[in-house]
Tab-separated table of C-alpha atoms in Angstrom:
chain	number	residue	atom	x	y	z
K	268	MET	CA	25.767	-0.202	13.833
K	269	ALA	CA	24.156	2.330	16.198
K	270	HIS	CA	20.612	3.642	16.141
K	271	LEU	CA	20.121	7.358	16.848
K	272	LEU	CA	16.966	9.303	17.644
K	273	MET	CA	16.933	12.626	15.799
K	274	VAL	CA	14.502	15.115	17.328
K	275	GLU	CA	13.648	17.597	14.564
K	276	SER	CA	16.353	19.320	12.510
K	277	TRP	CA	17.188	22.314	10.434
K	278	VAL	CA	16.200	21.694	6.820
K	279	GLY	CA	19.205	23.394	5.217
K	280	SER	CA	22.903	22.626	5.417
K	281	MET	CA	23.003	20.608	8.662
K	282	GLY	CA	19.696	18.967	7.763
K	283	ARG	CA	21.585	17.326	4.918
K	284	LEU	CA	25.049	16.908	6.397
K	285	LEU	CA	23.866	15.182	9.561
K	286	PRO	CA	21.931	12.352	7.844
K	287	ARG	CA	24.963	11.857	5.602
K	288	ALA	CA	27.258	11.621	8.634
K	289	VAL	CA	24.962	9.094	10.295
K	290	ARG	CA	24.863	6.976	7.148
K	291	GLU	CA	28.600	7.210	6.424
K	292	GLY	CA	29.320	6.224	10.012
K	293	GLY	CA	27.465	2.964	9.372
K	294	HIS	CA	24.536	3.965	11.584
K	295	GLU	CA	20.815	4.623	11.167
K	296	PHE	CA	18.356	7.025	12.729
K	297	THR	CA	14.716	7.413	13.610
K	298	PHE	CA	13.352	10.869	12.867
K	299	LEU	CA	10.928	12.329	15.410
K	300	THR	CA	8.982	15.389	14.234
K	301	ARG	CA	5.727	17.193	14.827
K	302	ASP	CA	5.308	18.005	11.119
K	303	PRO	CA	6.879	15.817	8.396
K	304	HIS	CA	5.431	18.162	5.768
K	305	HIS	CA	7.801	20.888	6.958
K	306	TYR	CA	10.654	18.817	5.517
K	307	LEU	CA	8.736	17.658	2.442
K	308	ARG	CA	8.147	21.300	1.481
K	309	GLU	CA	11.849	22.115	1.695
K	310	ALA	CA	13.056	19.442	-0.717
K	311	PRO	CA	13.525	20.358	-4.397
K	312	GLU	CA	10.653	19.191	-6.584
K	313	GLY	CA	10.912	15.526	-7.416
K	314	THR	CA	13.378	14.760	-4.615
K	315	ALA	CA	13.122	13.579	-1.020
K	316	HIS	CA	14.785	15.422	1.838
K	317	PRO	CA	17.585	13.283	3.369
K	318	LEU	CA	15.891	13.497	6.763
K	319	LEU	CA	13.014	11.505	5.327
K	320	GLY	CA	15.387	8.657	4.543
K	321	ALA	CA	15.295	7.684	8.208
K	322	ARG	CA	14.682	4.103	9.270
K	323	ASN	CA	11.490	5.321	10.932
K	324	ILE	CA	9.593	8.625	10.814
K	325	VAL	CA	7.526	9.173	13.945
K	326	THR	CA	5.232	12.093	14.706
K	327	ALA	CA	4.718	13.583	18.146
K	328	ASP	CA	4.375	17.033	19.665
K	329	THR	CA	8.046	17.898	19.989
K	330	ASN	CA	7.060	21.306	21.408
K	331	ASP	CA	5.561	19.706	24.539
K	332	PRO	CA	8.247	18.131	26.742
K	333	THR	CA	5.644	16.908	29.236
K	334	SER	CA	4.189	14.482	26.698
K	335	LEU	CA	7.336	14.000	24.618
K	336	LEU	CA	9.576	12.554	27.348
K	337	PRO	CA	7.348	9.588	28.263
K	338	TYR	CA	6.608	9.031	24.587
K	339	ALA	CA	10.342	8.885	23.848
K	340	GLU	CA	10.688	6.270	26.606
K	341	LYS	CA	8.093	4.107	24.884
K	342	LEU	CA	9.891	4.505	21.558
K	343	HIS	CA	13.167	3.554	23.200
K	344	THR	CA	11.610	0.411	24.622
K	345	ALA	CA	10.295	-0.559	21.186
K	346	LEU	CA	13.156	0.556	18.929
K	347	GLY	CA	16.250	0.845	21.127
K	348	PHE	CA	18.352	3.986	20.719
K	349	ASP	CA	22.046	4.521	21.320
K	350	GLY	CA	22.052	8.302	21.180
K	351	VAL	CA	19.893	11.398	20.724
K	352	LEU	CA	20.695	14.490	18.671
K	353	THR	CA	19.305	17.463	16.768
K	354	SER	CA	20.785	20.271	14.715
K	355	CYS	CA	17.930	22.731	15.342
K	356	ASP	CA	18.524	25.370	18.040
K	357	TYR	CA	14.877	25.326	19.090
K	358	TYR	CA	15.048	21.616	19.976
K	359	LEU	CA	18.514	21.360	21.527
K	360	PRO	CA	17.206	21.626	25.118
K	361	VAL	CA	14.468	19.027	24.687
K	362	ALA	CA	16.813	16.635	22.856
K	363	ALA	CA	19.201	16.875	25.814
K	364	ARG	CA	16.331	16.137	28.183
K	365	VAL	CA	15.306	13.115	26.103
K	366	ALA	CA	18.874	11.763	26.172
K	367	GLU	CA	19.011	12.166	29.955
K	368	ARG	CA	15.584	10.521	30.390
K	369	LEU	CA	16.703	7.535	28.312
K	370	GLY	CA	20.041	7.236	30.100
K	371	LEU	CA	21.975	7.970	26.912
K	372	PRO	CA	25.120	10.099	26.370
K	373	GLY	CA	24.892	13.853	26.116
K	374	ALA	CA	25.560	17.186	27.722
K	375	PRO	CA	23.629	18.136	30.889
K	376	PRO	CA	20.206	19.490	29.858
K	377	GLU	CA	20.572	22.530	32.122
K	378	ALA	CA	23.857	23.421	30.404
K	379	VAL	CA	22.319	23.140	26.935
K	380	ALA	CA	19.294	25.186	28.017
K	381	ALA	CA	21.574	27.901	29.430
K	382	ALA	CA	23.515	28.150	26.171
K	383	CYS	CA	20.277	28.385	24.167
K	384	ARG	CA	19.095	31.377	26.197
K	385	LYS	CA	21.230	34.431	25.484
K	386	ASP	CA	20.323	36.110	28.787
K	387	VAL	CA	21.155	33.029	30.869
K	388	THR	CA	24.441	32.612	28.987
K	389	ARG	CA	25.343	36.185	29.897
K	390	ARG	CA	24.561	35.548	33.573
K	391	VAL	CA	26.557	32.306	33.762
K	392	LEU	CA	29.588	33.693	31.942
K	393	ALA	CA	29.627	36.886	34.001
K	394	ALA	CA	29.562	34.857	37.220
K	395	ALA	CA	32.509	32.796	35.945
K	396	GLY	CA	34.504	35.873	34.933
K	397	VAL	CA	34.382	35.119	31.196
K	398	PRO	CA	34.514	38.485	29.401
K	399	GLY	CA	31.491	39.750	27.504
K	400	PRO	CA	29.766	43.046	26.781
K	401	ARG	CA	28.015	45.170	29.360
K	402	HIS	CA	24.377	44.173	29.171
K	403	ALA	CA	20.900	44.293	30.690
K	404	VAL	CA	17.771	42.111	30.422
K	405	HIS	CA	14.216	43.390	30.908
K	406	GLU	CA	10.683	42.924	29.636
K	407	GLU	CA	9.215	46.358	30.350
K	408	ARG	CA	9.924	49.150	27.874
K	409	HIS	CA	10.596	51.829	30.436
K	410	ARG	CA	13.209	49.633	32.102
K	411	LEU	CA	14.813	48.818	28.733
K	412	ALA	CA	14.969	52.509	27.863
K	413	ALA	CA	16.557	53.315	31.224
K	414	ALA	CA	19.073	50.463	30.845
K	415	ALA	CA	19.941	51.647	27.326
K	416	ARG	CA	20.766	55.099	28.654
K	417	GLU	CA	22.940	53.550	31.332
K	418	ILE	CA	24.842	51.269	28.937
K	419	GLY	CA	25.073	54.051	26.362
K	420	TYR	CA	24.257	54.206	22.663
K	421	PRO	CA	25.012	52.721	20.217
K	422	LEU	CA	24.005	49.297	21.496
K	423	VAL	CA	22.625	45.981	20.293
K	424	VAL	CA	19.071	44.724	20.835
K	425	LYS	CA	18.616	40.939	20.910
K	426	PRO	CA	15.748	38.529	21.518
K	427	VAL	CA	16.841	36.007	24.131
K	428	ASP	CA	15.555	32.928	22.314
K	429	LEU	CA	15.861	33.311	18.532
K	430	CYS	CA	18.681	32.391	16.167
K	431	ALA	CA	20.090	33.167	12.680
K	432	GLY	CA	20.410	36.828	13.649
K	433	MET	CA	16.657	37.309	13.689
K	434	PHE	CA	15.676	40.731	15.110
K	435	VAL	CA	19.228	41.443	16.289
K	436	ARG	CA	19.667	45.155	15.614
K	437	ARG	CA	22.070	48.001	16.249
K	438	VAL	CA	20.252	51.018	17.695
K	439	ASP	CA	21.727	54.494	17.972
K	440	ASP	CA	19.050	56.280	19.976
K	441	GLU	CA	15.818	55.744	21.891
K	442	ARG	CA	13.601	56.082	18.823
K	443	GLN	CA	15.482	53.263	17.104
K	444	LEU	CA	15.275	51.242	20.317
K	445	HIS	CA	11.495	51.468	20.337
K	446	ASP	CA	11.337	50.623	16.617
K	447	ALA	CA	13.372	47.473	17.290
K	448	LEU	CA	11.160	46.556	20.241
K	449	ASP	CA	8.030	47.063	18.101
K	450	ALA	CA	9.393	44.690	15.448
K	451	LEU	CA	10.248	42.069	18.043
K	452	ALA	CA	6.847	42.365	19.727
K	453	GLY	CA	5.249	41.517	16.390
K	454	PHE	CA	6.930	38.090	16.384
K	455	PRO	CA	5.539	36.347	19.485
K	456	VAL	CA	5.905	32.771	18.134
K	457	ASN	CA	9.023	31.371	16.471
K	458	ALA	CA	9.155	29.511	13.161
K	459	ARG	CA	8.536	26.159	14.896
K	460	GLY	CA	5.368	27.257	16.684
K	461	GLN	CA	6.976	27.835	20.083
K	462	ARG	CA	5.878	30.871	22.082
K	463	ARG	CA	8.756	33.249	22.641
K	464	ASP	CA	9.940	34.722	25.915
K	465	PRO	CA	9.191	38.478	26.046
K	466	ALA	CA	12.526	39.350	27.694
K	467	VAL	CA	14.898	41.491	25.621
K	468	LEU	CA	18.681	41.618	25.913
K	469	LEU	CA	20.567	44.903	25.497
K	470	GLU	CA	24.327	44.803	24.959
K	471	GLU	CA	27.033	47.368	24.412
K	472	LEU	CA	28.232	47.486	20.811
K	473	LEU	CA	31.603	45.746	20.686
K	474	ASP	CA	34.422	46.862	18.421
K	475	GLY	CA	36.719	44.628	16.388
K	476	PRO	CA	36.250	41.727	13.970
K	477	GLU	CA	33.942	38.818	14.771
K	478	VAL	CA	35.115	35.216	14.540
K	479	SER	CA	33.740	31.850	15.566
K	480	VAL	CA	35.550	29.036	17.326
K	481	GLU	CA	34.585	25.507	16.267
K	482	THR	CA	35.010	22.998	19.082
K	483	VAL	CA	34.253	19.407	20.021
K	484	SER	CA	33.686	18.535	23.697
K	485	SER	CA	34.350	14.957	24.713
K	486	ALA	CA	35.144	13.231	28.022
K	487	GLY	CA	35.609	16.491	29.906
K	488	THR	CA	37.878	18.154	27.343
K	489	VAL	CA	37.027	20.951	24.907
K	490	HIS	CA	39.000	20.446	21.683
K	491	VAL	CA	39.475	23.539	19.505
K	492	VAL	CA	39.296	22.521	15.852
K	493	GLY	CA	39.888	26.023	14.520
K	494	VAL	CA	38.782	29.629	14.184
K	495	THR	CA	36.550	30.889	11.371
K	496	ASP	CA	36.303	34.517	10.345
K	497	LYS	CA	33.019	36.250	9.567
K	498	SER	CA	31.938	39.166	7.406
K	499	LEU	CA	28.832	41.083	8.379
K	500	GLY	CA	26.474	43.361	6.460
K	501	GLY	CA	22.898	44.563	6.292
K	502	ALA	CA	23.183	47.264	8.958
K	503	PRO	CA	21.428	47.878	11.272
K	504	ALA	CA	21.008	44.081	11.202
K	505	PHE	CA	24.000	41.773	11.631
K	506	ILE	CA	23.726	39.508	8.579
K	507	GLU	CA	26.480	36.981	7.965
K	508	THR	CA	27.622	37.657	4.412
K	509	GLY	CA	30.533	35.210	4.376
K	510	HIS	CA	33.097	33.124	6.247
K	511	MET	CA	36.634	31.857	5.754
K	512	PHE	CA	38.412	28.979	7.481
K	513	PRO	CA	40.902	29.295	8.950
K	514	ALA	CA	40.588	32.933	9.916
K	515	ASP	CA	43.490	35.037	8.662
K	516	LEU	CA	44.631	36.065	12.136
K	517	PRO	CA	47.887	36.425	14.048
K	518	SER	CA	48.459	33.211	15.994
K	519	ALA	CA	48.153	35.079	19.311
K	520	ASP	CA	44.642	36.286	18.411
K	521	ALA	CA	43.541	32.824	17.263
K	522	GLU	CA	44.873	31.271	20.472
K	523	ALA	CA	43.155	33.913	22.606
K	524	ALA	CA	39.853	33.282	20.823
K	525	GLY	CA	40.252	29.539	21.409
K	526	ARG	CA	40.975	30.021	25.114
K	527	THR	CA	37.940	32.271	25.507
K	528	ALA	CA	35.689	29.712	23.828
K	529	ARG	CA	37.032	26.959	26.079
K	530	ASP	CA	36.441	29.128	29.133
K	531	ALA	CA	32.863	29.862	28.052
K	532	LEU	CA	32.008	26.224	27.357
K	533	THR	CA	33.592	25.121	30.628
K	534	ALA	CA	31.660	27.756	32.583
K	535	LEU	CA	28.415	26.555	31.016
K	536	GLY	CA	29.227	22.889	31.699
K	537	LEU	CA	29.462	21.938	28.018
K	538	VAL	CA	32.545	19.735	28.254
K	539	ASP	CA	31.092	16.477	26.967
K	540	GLY	CA	28.786	15.380	24.165
K	541	VAL	CA	28.773	18.705	22.301
K	542	VAL	CA	30.017	20.168	19.048
K	543	ALA	CA	29.859	23.938	19.542
K	544	HIS	CA	30.097	27.148	17.550
K	545	THR	CA	31.122	30.038	19.816
K	546	GLU	CA	31.011	33.551	18.388
K	547	ILE	CA	33.618	36.015	19.672
K	548	ARG	CA	34.549	39.645	19.029
K	549	LEU	CA	38.254	40.434	19.023
K	550	THR	CA	38.009	43.842	20.684
K	551	ALA	CA	40.783	46.251	21.550
K	552	ALA	CA	40.393	45.081	25.164
K	553	GLY	CA	40.639	41.399	24.229
K	554	PRO	CA	38.210	38.645	23.146
K	555	ARG	CA	34.573	39.036	24.195
K	556	VAL	CA	31.958	36.279	23.907
K	557	VAL	CA	29.022	37.153	21.646
K	558	GLU	CA	27.091	33.855	21.749
K	559	VAL	CA	27.593	30.176	22.523
K	560	ASN	CA	25.789	27.753	20.206
K	561	PRO	CA	25.838	24.133	21.458
K	562	ARG	CA	25.577	22.587	18.001
K	563	PRO	CA	27.708	22.410	14.841
K	564	ALA	CA	28.072	25.643	12.895
K	565	GLY	CA	25.595	26.420	10.144
K	566	ASN	CA	26.111	28.383	6.928
K	567	ARG	CA	28.332	25.608	5.527
K	568	ILE	CA	31.118	26.424	8.000
K	569	THR	CA	31.367	22.720	8.795
K	570	GLU	CA	32.120	22.126	5.118
K	571	LEU	CA	34.823	24.819	5.108
K	572	VAL	CA	36.485	23.027	8.033
K	573	ARG	CA	36.237	19.642	6.302
K	574	ARG	CA	37.584	20.974	3.007
K	575	VAL	CA	40.701	22.385	4.683
K	576	THR	CA	41.431	19.942	7.529
K	577	GLY	CA	39.558	16.760	6.685
K	578	VAL	CA	37.826	16.983	10.083
K	579	ASP	CA	34.104	16.265	9.682
K	580	LEU	CA	32.276	18.100	12.472
K	581	ALA	CA	28.967	16.464	11.555
K	582	ALA	CA	30.568	13.040	12.024
K	583	ALA	CA	32.129	14.232	15.294
K	584	PHE	CA	28.655	15.278	16.442
K	585	VAL	CA	27.366	11.775	15.749
K	586	ASP	CA	30.309	10.281	17.649
K	587	VAL	CA	29.909	12.381	20.797
K	588	SER	CA	26.135	11.866	20.741
K	589	LEU	CA	26.896	8.143	20.996
K	590	GLY	CA	29.409	8.681	23.806
K	591	ARG	CA	32.310	7.771	21.547
K	592	ALA	CA	35.643	9.500	21.049
K	593	PRO	CA	35.354	11.792	18.007
K	594	GLY	CA	37.667	11.446	15.040
K	595	LEU	CA	39.573	14.736	14.990
K	596	GLY	CA	42.710	13.677	13.132
K	597	ARG	CA	43.644	16.084	10.374
K	598	ARG	CA	44.635	15.015	6.891
K	599	GLU	CA	46.116	16.747	3.882
K	600	THR	CA	43.360	18.083	1.617
K	601	GLY	CA	45.337	20.243	-0.778
K	602	LEU	CA	43.726	23.456	0.521
K	603	ARG	CA	45.089	26.059	2.903
K	604	SER	CA	41.862	28.068	3.127
K	605	ALA	CA	38.226	27.809	2.064
K	606	ALA	CA	35.627	30.556	2.045
K	607	ILE	CA	31.946	31.007	1.368
K	608	GLY	CA	30.041	34.119	0.350
K	609	PHE	CA	26.285	34.608	0.378
K	610	LEU	CA	24.183	36.595	-2.063
K	611	VAL	CA	22.162	38.870	0.220
K	612	PRO	CA	19.155	40.703	-1.303
K	613	GLU	CA	18.966	44.397	-0.500
K	614	THR	CA	15.513	44.964	-2.012
K	615	SER	CA	12.176	43.135	-2.064
K	616	GLY	CA	10.313	41.962	-5.144
K	617	THR	CA	10.553	39.032	-7.553
K	618	LEU	CA	13.841	37.517	-8.681
K	619	ARG	CA	13.968	38.116	-12.448
K	620	ALA	CA	17.559	37.206	-13.299
K	621	LEU	CA	20.493	35.577	-11.533
K	622	ASP	CA	23.354	34.316	-13.678
K	623	GLY	CA	25.479	32.191	-11.379
K	624	ASP	CA	25.515	28.746	-12.975
K	625	ARG	CA	28.673	29.462	-14.976
K	626	LEU	CA	30.625	29.853	-11.741
K	627	ARG	CA	30.332	26.154	-10.980
K	628	ASP	CA	33.211	25.441	-13.372
K	629	ALA	CA	35.317	28.476	-12.451
K	630	PRO	CA	38.826	27.815	-11.068
K	631	GLY	CA	38.879	27.164	-7.345
K	632	VAL	CA	35.099	26.895	-6.963
K	633	LEU	CA	33.992	24.127	-4.620
K	634	GLU	CA	30.247	24.818	-4.513
K	635	ALA	CA	27.794	27.203	-6.154
K	636	GLN	CA	24.077	27.199	-5.490
K	637	TRP	CA	21.544	29.841	-6.514
K	638	ALA	CA	17.830	30.587	-6.277
K	639	GLU	CA	15.708	30.164	-9.378
K	640	PRO	CA	14.151	33.185	-11.150
K	641	GLY	CA	10.524	33.728	-10.210
K	642	ARG	CA	11.128	33.435	-6.515
K	643	ALA	CA	9.627	36.058	-4.207
K	644	VAL	CA	12.439	38.019	-2.561
K	645	ARG	CA	12.462	39.954	0.679
K	646	ALA	CA	15.151	42.441	1.604
K	647	ALA	CA	17.334	40.573	4.080
K	648	GLY	CA	16.855	41.206	7.777
K	649	SER	CA	18.568	38.035	9.022
K	650	ASN	CA	20.500	35.011	7.758
K	651	ASN	CA	17.300	33.458	6.400
K	652	GLU	CA	16.950	35.370	3.104
K	653	TYR	CA	20.004	34.370	1.079
K	654	LEU	CA	19.650	33.960	-2.693
K	655	GLY	CA	22.519	31.508	-2.890
K	656	HIS	CA	26.199	31.049	-2.188
K	657	VAL	CA	29.568	30.317	-3.726
K	658	MET	CA	32.394	28.463	-1.979
K	659	ALA	CA	35.999	28.515	-3.150
K	660	GLY	CA	39.356	27.256	-1.924
K	661	ASP	CA	42.982	28.356	-2.090
K	662	ALA	CA	45.797	25.819	-2.180
K	663	GLU	CA	48.489	28.361	-1.317
K	664	GLY	CA	47.240	30.433	1.615
K	665	PRO	CA	44.444	32.702	2.886
K	666	GLY	CA	43.266	33.821	-0.560
K	667	ALA	CA	39.908	32.049	-0.572
K	668	ARG	CA	37.954	35.062	0.695
K	669	ALA	CA	39.219	37.380	-2.045
K	670	ARG	CA	38.331	34.753	-4.649
K	671	VAL	CA	34.796	34.404	-3.310
K	672	GLU	CA	34.263	38.152	-3.160
K	673	ALA	CA	35.337	38.505	-6.796
K	674	LEU	CA	32.964	35.735	-7.867
K	675	LEU	CA	30.051	37.241	-5.928
K	676	ALA	CA	30.681	40.601	-7.570
K	677	GLU	CA	30.167	38.925	-10.952
K	678	VAL	CA	26.852	37.465	-9.822
K	679	ARG	CA	25.624	40.747	-8.324
K	680	ALA	CA	26.298	42.503	-11.629
K	681	GLY	CA	23.643	40.344	-13.294
K	682	LEU	CA	21.153	40.232	-10.416
K	683	VAL	CA	17.714	41.644	-11.239
K	684	ILE	CA	14.942	41.974	-8.645
K	685	ARG	CA	11.738	43.830	-9.531
């Protein structure tokens, strides 16, 4: 039995799947957090969040690496850890630094940090010849406006250090550019209390569908587990409204996406100790890297993969964090595709009615989870405002997406927000 140190976590999907994977692997973990109440608040009333089922819960300022690293050394001396991990983007770099400080397995901290900064990722990939969009990075507005004119509208505005699509916007002219910059300037500290970098990334707007490549890096090799498709909505934001695994693509396109993801991860130095989720646009000119995320996919994508292939990416993450060979053998599951669709609110107000419970017993449904009436609702601007989801499978082929879309249409018909 191994003992892992978990440095913070997301509270949603991976915040539940990762503790399960640790437990089912026969291991235990100590949970290190600056605010246990953050996780208490996110558990349904009368229940405990799985993260709080850790062997130990230890508090420390996880936002201050200067004090955290020596503190982690003291914990290691007292408790003895075999690996370090986190699912939360904002703590991936410091978790990598802790693993290195303790002499435990993991990806190089500088590689993880580069992947977690969208501007640095662009610089590294460009130097390695990995294709991406034309882009520019600046802090000053006049330089951003000049760069936007040079790249050409429409383009995409991105913060360099946020996730879940927060403040990522399409802009079609200079007025919209300044509106996007105003919104971003009003969010100087992220949701975990970390001060943001003021740099802003501008990118050309890429054509073609967006997919993600799910990979596991171990012992110098990047293993492609599969390609997931993605549907987007909420313009001018880029909100993920659903996914299907495997993506319904010609084999040549899926292989090209996989090669591009491997090239990106190799260029960044993420060839060991990482489960990654690399987002790619399949443009008319070929695959282009959108982002590299050095952690398992969110939005239940890991569950889509498991339902279809039997490969548990959360368990693989535990394995590689311990320096062990991941279990990537596929097994027959009875499904050829699985998809998830999210209920995305288009207006703000209070949720008055949402009739989705009956879908739980509908044919092909694997999961259905919905918000309760009475909840305050905000029109979605990122992937953080969903009102629920439905997941369905298809035993014959790539029909899971159509099934999910039909089920979501039923739920939308009864949705009332006032």
